[in-house]
Amino acid sequence: MTPLEIVQITSPQINVSGAAFYFHPDTLARGQELGLRGFPFYFLGRGGLLGEVDAAAVTEAFGYFHASIIEAMWGREFGLTHTEVAREYLACGA
C-alpha cells in the first residue's frame, strides 16, 4: 500500500474523529469563555501542543494550512500562553 492510499483510506475516519470534538458545541463554548472564538481555539489548541514555538514550526507541523493563516492566528494575543490553550483544548477532547 502506498502512502497516498493510506491517506485516502484513513482520512475520512480521522476527519470524523477530530471533528467530534474540534467543532463540538461544548468545545466552541469553552473557546468563547476563554475569548477564543472558533478557529483561534482550534489553531492555538492544536498548535499549542508544540509549546511556545514560532508560527513557522506550527505551519510545518500542520502541513495543510497556508503559512499566512497560521501566522495570523499564532501572532495574536489572547491572554493565555499557547501551552495553556492546548491544555484547555485537550480537556475538551477528553
Short mmCIF file of N, CA and C in Angstrom, two decimals:
data_model
loop_
_atom_site.label_atom_id
_atom_site.label_comp_id
_atom_site.label_asym_id
_atom_site.label_seq_id
_atom_site.Cartn_x
_atom_site.Cartn_y
_atom_site.Cartn_z
N MET A 1 0.86 -1.17 0.00
CA MET A 1 0.00 0.00 0.00
C MET A 1 0.91 1.24 0.00
N THR A 2 0.56 2.22 -0.81
CA THR A 2 1.36 3.44 -0.90
C THR A 2 0.93 4.43 0.19
N PRO A 3 1.80 5.41 0.48
CA PRO A 3 1.40 6.44 1.45
C PRO A 3 0.12 7.17 1.03
N LEU A 4 -0.02 7.44 -0.25
CA LEU A 4 -1.24 8.12 -0.73
C LEU A 4 -2.47 7.25 -0.48
N GLU A 5 -2.38 5.97 -0.72
CA GLU A 5 -3.52 5.07 -0.48
C GLU A 5 -3.87 5.03 1.01
N ILE A 6 -2.86 5.04 1.85
CA ILE A 6 -3.12 5.05 3.30
C ILE A 6 -3.86 6.32 3.69
N VAL A 7 -3.41 7.45 3.17
CA VAL A 7 -4.07 8.73 3.46
C VAL A 7 -5.51 8.70 2.97
N GLN A 8 -5.73 8.21 1.77
CA GLN A 8 -7.08 8.18 1.21
C GLN A 8 -8.01 7.28 2.02
N ILE A 9 -7.48 6.19 2.55
CA ILE A 9 -8.31 5.26 3.32
C ILE A 9 -8.58 5.79 4.73
N THR A 10 -7.57 6.39 5.36
CA THR A 10 -7.72 6.78 6.76
C THR A 10 -8.27 8.19 6.96
N SER A 11 -8.12 9.07 5.98
CA SER A 11 -8.54 10.46 6.16
C SER A 11 -10.00 10.63 6.57
N PRO A 12 -10.94 9.93 5.96
CA PRO A 12 -12.33 10.14 6.39
C PRO A 12 -12.57 9.81 7.87
N GLN A 13 -11.98 8.72 8.35
CA GLN A 13 -12.16 8.35 9.76
C GLN A 13 -11.47 9.35 10.69
N ILE A 14 -10.28 9.79 10.31
CA ILE A 14 -9.55 10.77 11.13
C ILE A 14 -10.32 12.08 11.17
N ASN A 15 -10.87 12.49 10.06
CA ASN A 15 -11.65 13.72 10.00
C ASN A 15 -12.85 13.65 10.93
N VAL A 16 -13.57 12.56 10.90
CA VAL A 16 -14.76 12.40 11.75
C VAL A 16 -14.35 12.39 13.23
N SER A 17 -13.26 11.72 13.55
CA SER A 17 -12.79 11.67 14.94
C SER A 17 -12.43 13.05 15.45
N GLY A 18 -11.66 13.78 14.66
CA GLY A 18 -11.26 15.12 15.08
C GLY A 18 -12.44 16.05 15.22
N ALA A 19 -13.30 16.04 14.24
CA ALA A 19 -14.46 16.94 14.25
C ALA A 19 -15.40 16.64 15.40
N ALA A 20 -15.34 15.42 15.94
CA ALA A 20 -16.22 15.06 17.05
C ALA A 20 -16.00 15.97 18.25
N PHE A 21 -14.78 16.50 18.40
CA PHE A 21 -14.59 17.48 19.47
C PHE A 21 -14.09 18.83 18.98
N TYR A 22 -13.39 18.88 17.86
CA TYR A 22 -12.89 20.17 17.37
C TYR A 22 -14.00 21.21 17.30
N PHE A 23 -15.10 20.84 16.70
CA PHE A 23 -16.17 21.80 16.45
C PHE A 23 -17.46 21.44 17.19
N HIS A 24 -17.32 20.65 18.24
CA HIS A 24 -18.47 20.31 19.08
C HIS A 24 -18.94 21.58 19.80
N PRO A 25 -20.24 21.72 19.99
CA PRO A 25 -20.75 22.93 20.66
C PRO A 25 -20.10 23.20 22.02
N ASP A 26 -19.80 22.15 22.79
CA ASP A 26 -19.15 22.36 24.09
C ASP A 26 -17.73 22.90 23.93
N THR A 27 -17.01 22.43 22.92
CA THR A 27 -15.67 22.93 22.65
C THR A 27 -15.73 24.39 22.23
N LEU A 28 -16.64 24.70 21.33
CA LEU A 28 -16.78 26.08 20.87
C LEU A 28 -17.17 27.00 22.03
N ALA A 29 -18.03 26.51 22.92
CA ALA A 29 -18.45 27.31 24.08
C ALA A 29 -17.27 27.57 25.01
N ARG A 30 -16.44 26.56 25.23
CA ARG A 30 -15.26 26.75 26.09
C ARG A 30 -14.30 27.75 25.46
N GLY A 31 -14.13 27.66 24.17
CA GLY A 31 -13.29 28.63 23.48
C GLY A 31 -13.81 30.04 23.67
N GLN A 32 -15.10 30.21 23.56
CA GLN A 32 -15.70 31.54 23.75
C GLN A 32 -15.48 32.04 25.17
N GLU A 33 -15.60 31.14 26.15
CA GLU A 33 -15.36 31.53 27.54
C GLU A 33 -13.94 32.06 27.72
N LEU A 34 -13.00 31.51 26.94
CA LEU A 34 -11.60 31.92 27.02
C LEU A 34 -11.27 33.09 26.10
N GLY A 35 -12.27 33.55 25.35
CA GLY A 35 -12.04 34.64 24.40
C GLY A 35 -11.45 34.16 23.09
N LEU A 36 -11.60 32.87 22.80
CA LEU A 36 -11.05 32.25 21.59
C LEU A 36 -12.19 31.66 20.77
N ARG A 37 -12.80 32.47 19.97
CA ARG A 37 -13.95 32.02 19.18
C ARG A 37 -13.49 31.20 17.98
N GLY A 38 -14.05 30.02 17.81
CA GLY A 38 -13.85 29.20 16.62
C GLY A 38 -12.42 28.86 16.29
N PHE A 39 -11.93 29.35 15.15
CA PHE A 39 -10.62 28.94 14.66
C PHE A 39 -9.45 29.30 15.57
N PRO A 40 -9.45 30.43 16.27
CA PRO A 40 -8.31 30.66 17.17
C PRO A 40 -8.14 29.54 18.20
N PHE A 41 -9.24 29.05 18.75
CA PHE A 41 -9.15 27.95 19.73
C PHE A 41 -8.63 26.69 19.04
N TYR A 42 -9.10 26.43 17.85
CA TYR A 42 -8.63 25.27 17.07
C TYR A 42 -7.13 25.37 16.80
N PHE A 43 -6.69 26.48 16.25
CA PHE A 43 -5.28 26.63 15.89
C PHE A 43 -4.38 26.64 17.11
N LEU A 44 -4.71 27.46 18.10
CA LEU A 44 -3.87 27.54 19.28
C LEU A 44 -3.96 26.27 20.12
N GLY A 45 -5.12 25.65 20.14
CA GLY A 45 -5.27 24.40 20.90
C GLY A 45 -4.45 23.28 20.32
N ARG A 46 -4.47 23.14 19.02
CA ARG A 46 -3.68 22.08 18.37
C ARG A 46 -2.21 22.45 18.32
N GLY A 47 -1.92 23.65 17.89
CA GLY A 47 -0.52 24.07 17.77
C GLY A 47 0.17 24.23 19.11
N GLY A 48 -0.59 24.56 20.13
CA GLY A 48 -0.03 24.74 21.47
C GLY A 48 0.60 23.50 22.05
N LEU A 49 0.25 22.35 21.50
CA LEU A 49 0.87 21.11 21.95
C LEU A 49 2.37 21.11 21.67
N LEU A 50 2.79 21.93 20.72
CA LEU A 50 4.21 22.04 20.40
C LEU A 50 4.95 22.92 21.40
N GLY A 51 4.21 23.63 22.24
CA GLY A 51 4.84 24.53 23.20
C GLY A 51 4.90 25.94 22.65
N GLU A 52 5.81 26.71 23.21
CA GLU A 52 5.95 28.11 22.83
C GLU A 52 6.93 28.24 21.66
N VAL A 53 6.49 27.75 20.53
CA VAL A 53 7.31 27.77 19.31
C VAL A 53 6.83 28.91 18.40
N ASP A 54 7.56 29.14 17.33
CA ASP A 54 7.14 30.18 16.39
C ASP A 54 6.14 29.63 15.38
N ALA A 55 5.53 30.55 14.64
CA ALA A 55 4.49 30.17 13.67
C ALA A 55 5.02 29.24 12.59
N ALA A 56 6.30 29.38 12.24
CA ALA A 56 6.88 28.51 11.21
C ALA A 56 6.85 27.05 11.64
N ALA A 57 7.11 26.79 12.91
CA ALA A 57 7.08 25.41 13.41
C ALA A 57 5.67 24.85 13.36
N VAL A 58 4.69 25.68 13.68
CA VAL A 58 3.29 25.24 13.64
C VAL A 58 2.88 24.98 12.19
N THR A 59 3.27 25.86 11.30
CA THR A 59 2.95 25.69 9.88
C THR A 59 3.51 24.37 9.37
N GLU A 60 4.72 24.08 9.74
CA GLU A 60 5.34 22.82 9.30
C GLU A 60 4.62 21.61 9.89
N ALA A 61 4.22 21.71 11.14
CA ALA A 61 3.53 20.59 11.79
C ALA A 61 2.13 20.38 11.22
N PHE A 62 1.42 21.46 10.95
CA PHE A 62 0.06 21.34 10.41
C PHE A 62 0.10 20.85 8.97
N GLY A 63 0.95 21.46 8.16
CA GLY A 63 1.16 20.98 6.81
C GLY A 63 0.13 21.35 5.77
N TYR A 64 -1.07 21.67 6.14
CA TYR A 64 -2.10 21.88 5.13
C TYR A 64 -2.75 23.25 5.16
N PHE A 65 -2.39 24.10 6.11
CA PHE A 65 -2.88 25.48 6.12
C PHE A 65 -1.79 26.39 5.59
N HIS A 66 -2.18 27.40 4.85
CA HIS A 66 -1.21 28.36 4.33
C HIS A 66 -0.54 29.06 5.52
N ALA A 67 0.74 29.32 5.38
CA ALA A 67 1.53 29.93 6.45
C ALA A 67 0.92 31.25 6.94
N SER A 68 0.36 32.05 6.03
CA SER A 68 -0.20 33.34 6.43
C SER A 68 -1.37 33.19 7.40
N ILE A 69 -2.14 32.13 7.26
CA ILE A 69 -3.27 31.88 8.17
C ILE A 69 -2.75 31.55 9.56
N ILE A 70 -1.78 30.67 9.61
CA ILE A 70 -1.23 30.28 10.91
C ILE A 70 -0.52 31.47 11.56
N GLU A 71 0.24 32.22 10.79
CA GLU A 71 0.92 33.39 11.34
C GLU A 71 -0.08 34.38 11.94
N ALA A 72 -1.20 34.58 11.26
CA ALA A 72 -2.22 35.50 11.76
C ALA A 72 -2.82 35.01 13.08
N MET A 73 -3.08 33.72 13.18
CA MET A 73 -3.65 33.15 14.40
C MET A 73 -2.61 33.12 15.51
N TRP A 74 -1.42 32.65 15.17
CA TRP A 74 -0.38 32.41 16.17
C TRP A 74 0.14 33.72 16.75
N GLY A 75 0.12 34.78 15.96
CA GLY A 75 0.68 36.04 16.40
C GLY A 75 -0.26 36.91 17.23
N ARG A 76 -1.50 36.51 17.36
CA ARG A 76 -2.47 37.31 18.11
C ARG A 76 -2.31 37.07 19.61
N GLU A 77 -2.64 38.07 20.38
CA GLU A 77 -2.55 37.98 21.83
C GLU A 77 -3.93 37.67 22.40
N PHE A 78 -4.03 36.58 23.16
CA PHE A 78 -5.31 36.18 23.74
C PHE A 78 -5.27 36.11 25.26
N GLY A 79 -4.15 36.47 25.85
CA GLY A 79 -4.06 36.46 27.31
C GLY A 79 -3.69 35.12 27.92
N LEU A 80 -3.49 34.11 27.09
CA LEU A 80 -3.06 32.78 27.55
C LEU A 80 -1.85 32.36 26.72
N THR A 81 -0.99 31.56 27.31
CA THR A 81 0.11 31.02 26.51
C THR A 81 -0.44 29.95 25.58
N HIS A 82 0.33 29.61 24.58
CA HIS A 82 -0.07 28.54 23.67
C HIS A 82 -0.25 27.23 24.42
N THR A 83 0.62 26.97 25.37
CA THR A 83 0.54 25.75 26.17
C THR A 83 -0.73 25.72 27.01
N GLU A 84 -1.10 26.85 27.59
CA GLU A 84 -2.35 26.92 28.38
C GLU A 84 -3.57 26.66 27.51
N VAL A 85 -3.57 27.22 26.31
CA VAL A 85 -4.68 26.97 25.39
C VAL A 85 -4.73 25.50 25.02
N ALA A 86 -3.58 24.89 24.78
CA ALA A 86 -3.53 23.46 24.44
C ALA A 86 -4.13 22.61 25.55
N ARG A 87 -3.83 22.94 26.80
CA ARG A 87 -4.41 22.19 27.93
C ARG A 87 -5.93 22.29 27.94
N GLU A 88 -6.44 23.48 27.70
CA GLU A 88 -7.89 23.69 27.66
C GLU A 88 -8.51 22.90 26.51
N TYR A 89 -7.83 22.93 25.37
CA TYR A 89 -8.36 22.24 24.18
C TYR A 89 -8.36 20.73 24.38
N LEU A 90 -7.28 20.22 24.97
CA LEU A 90 -7.23 18.79 25.26
C LEU A 90 -8.33 18.39 26.25
N ALA A 91 -8.61 19.23 27.20
CA ALA A 91 -9.68 18.94 28.15
C ALA A 91 -11.02 18.79 27.42
N CYS A 92 -11.22 19.57 26.39
CA CYS A 92 -12.46 19.44 25.60
C CYS A 92 -12.51 18.09 24.89
N GLY A 93 -11.37 17.61 24.46
CA GLY A 93 -11.30 16.31 23.79
C GLY A 93 -11.55 15.15 24.73
N ALA A 94 -11.27 15.37 26.00
CA ALA A 94 -11.48 14.30 26.97
C ALA A 94 -12.95 14.10 27.21
#
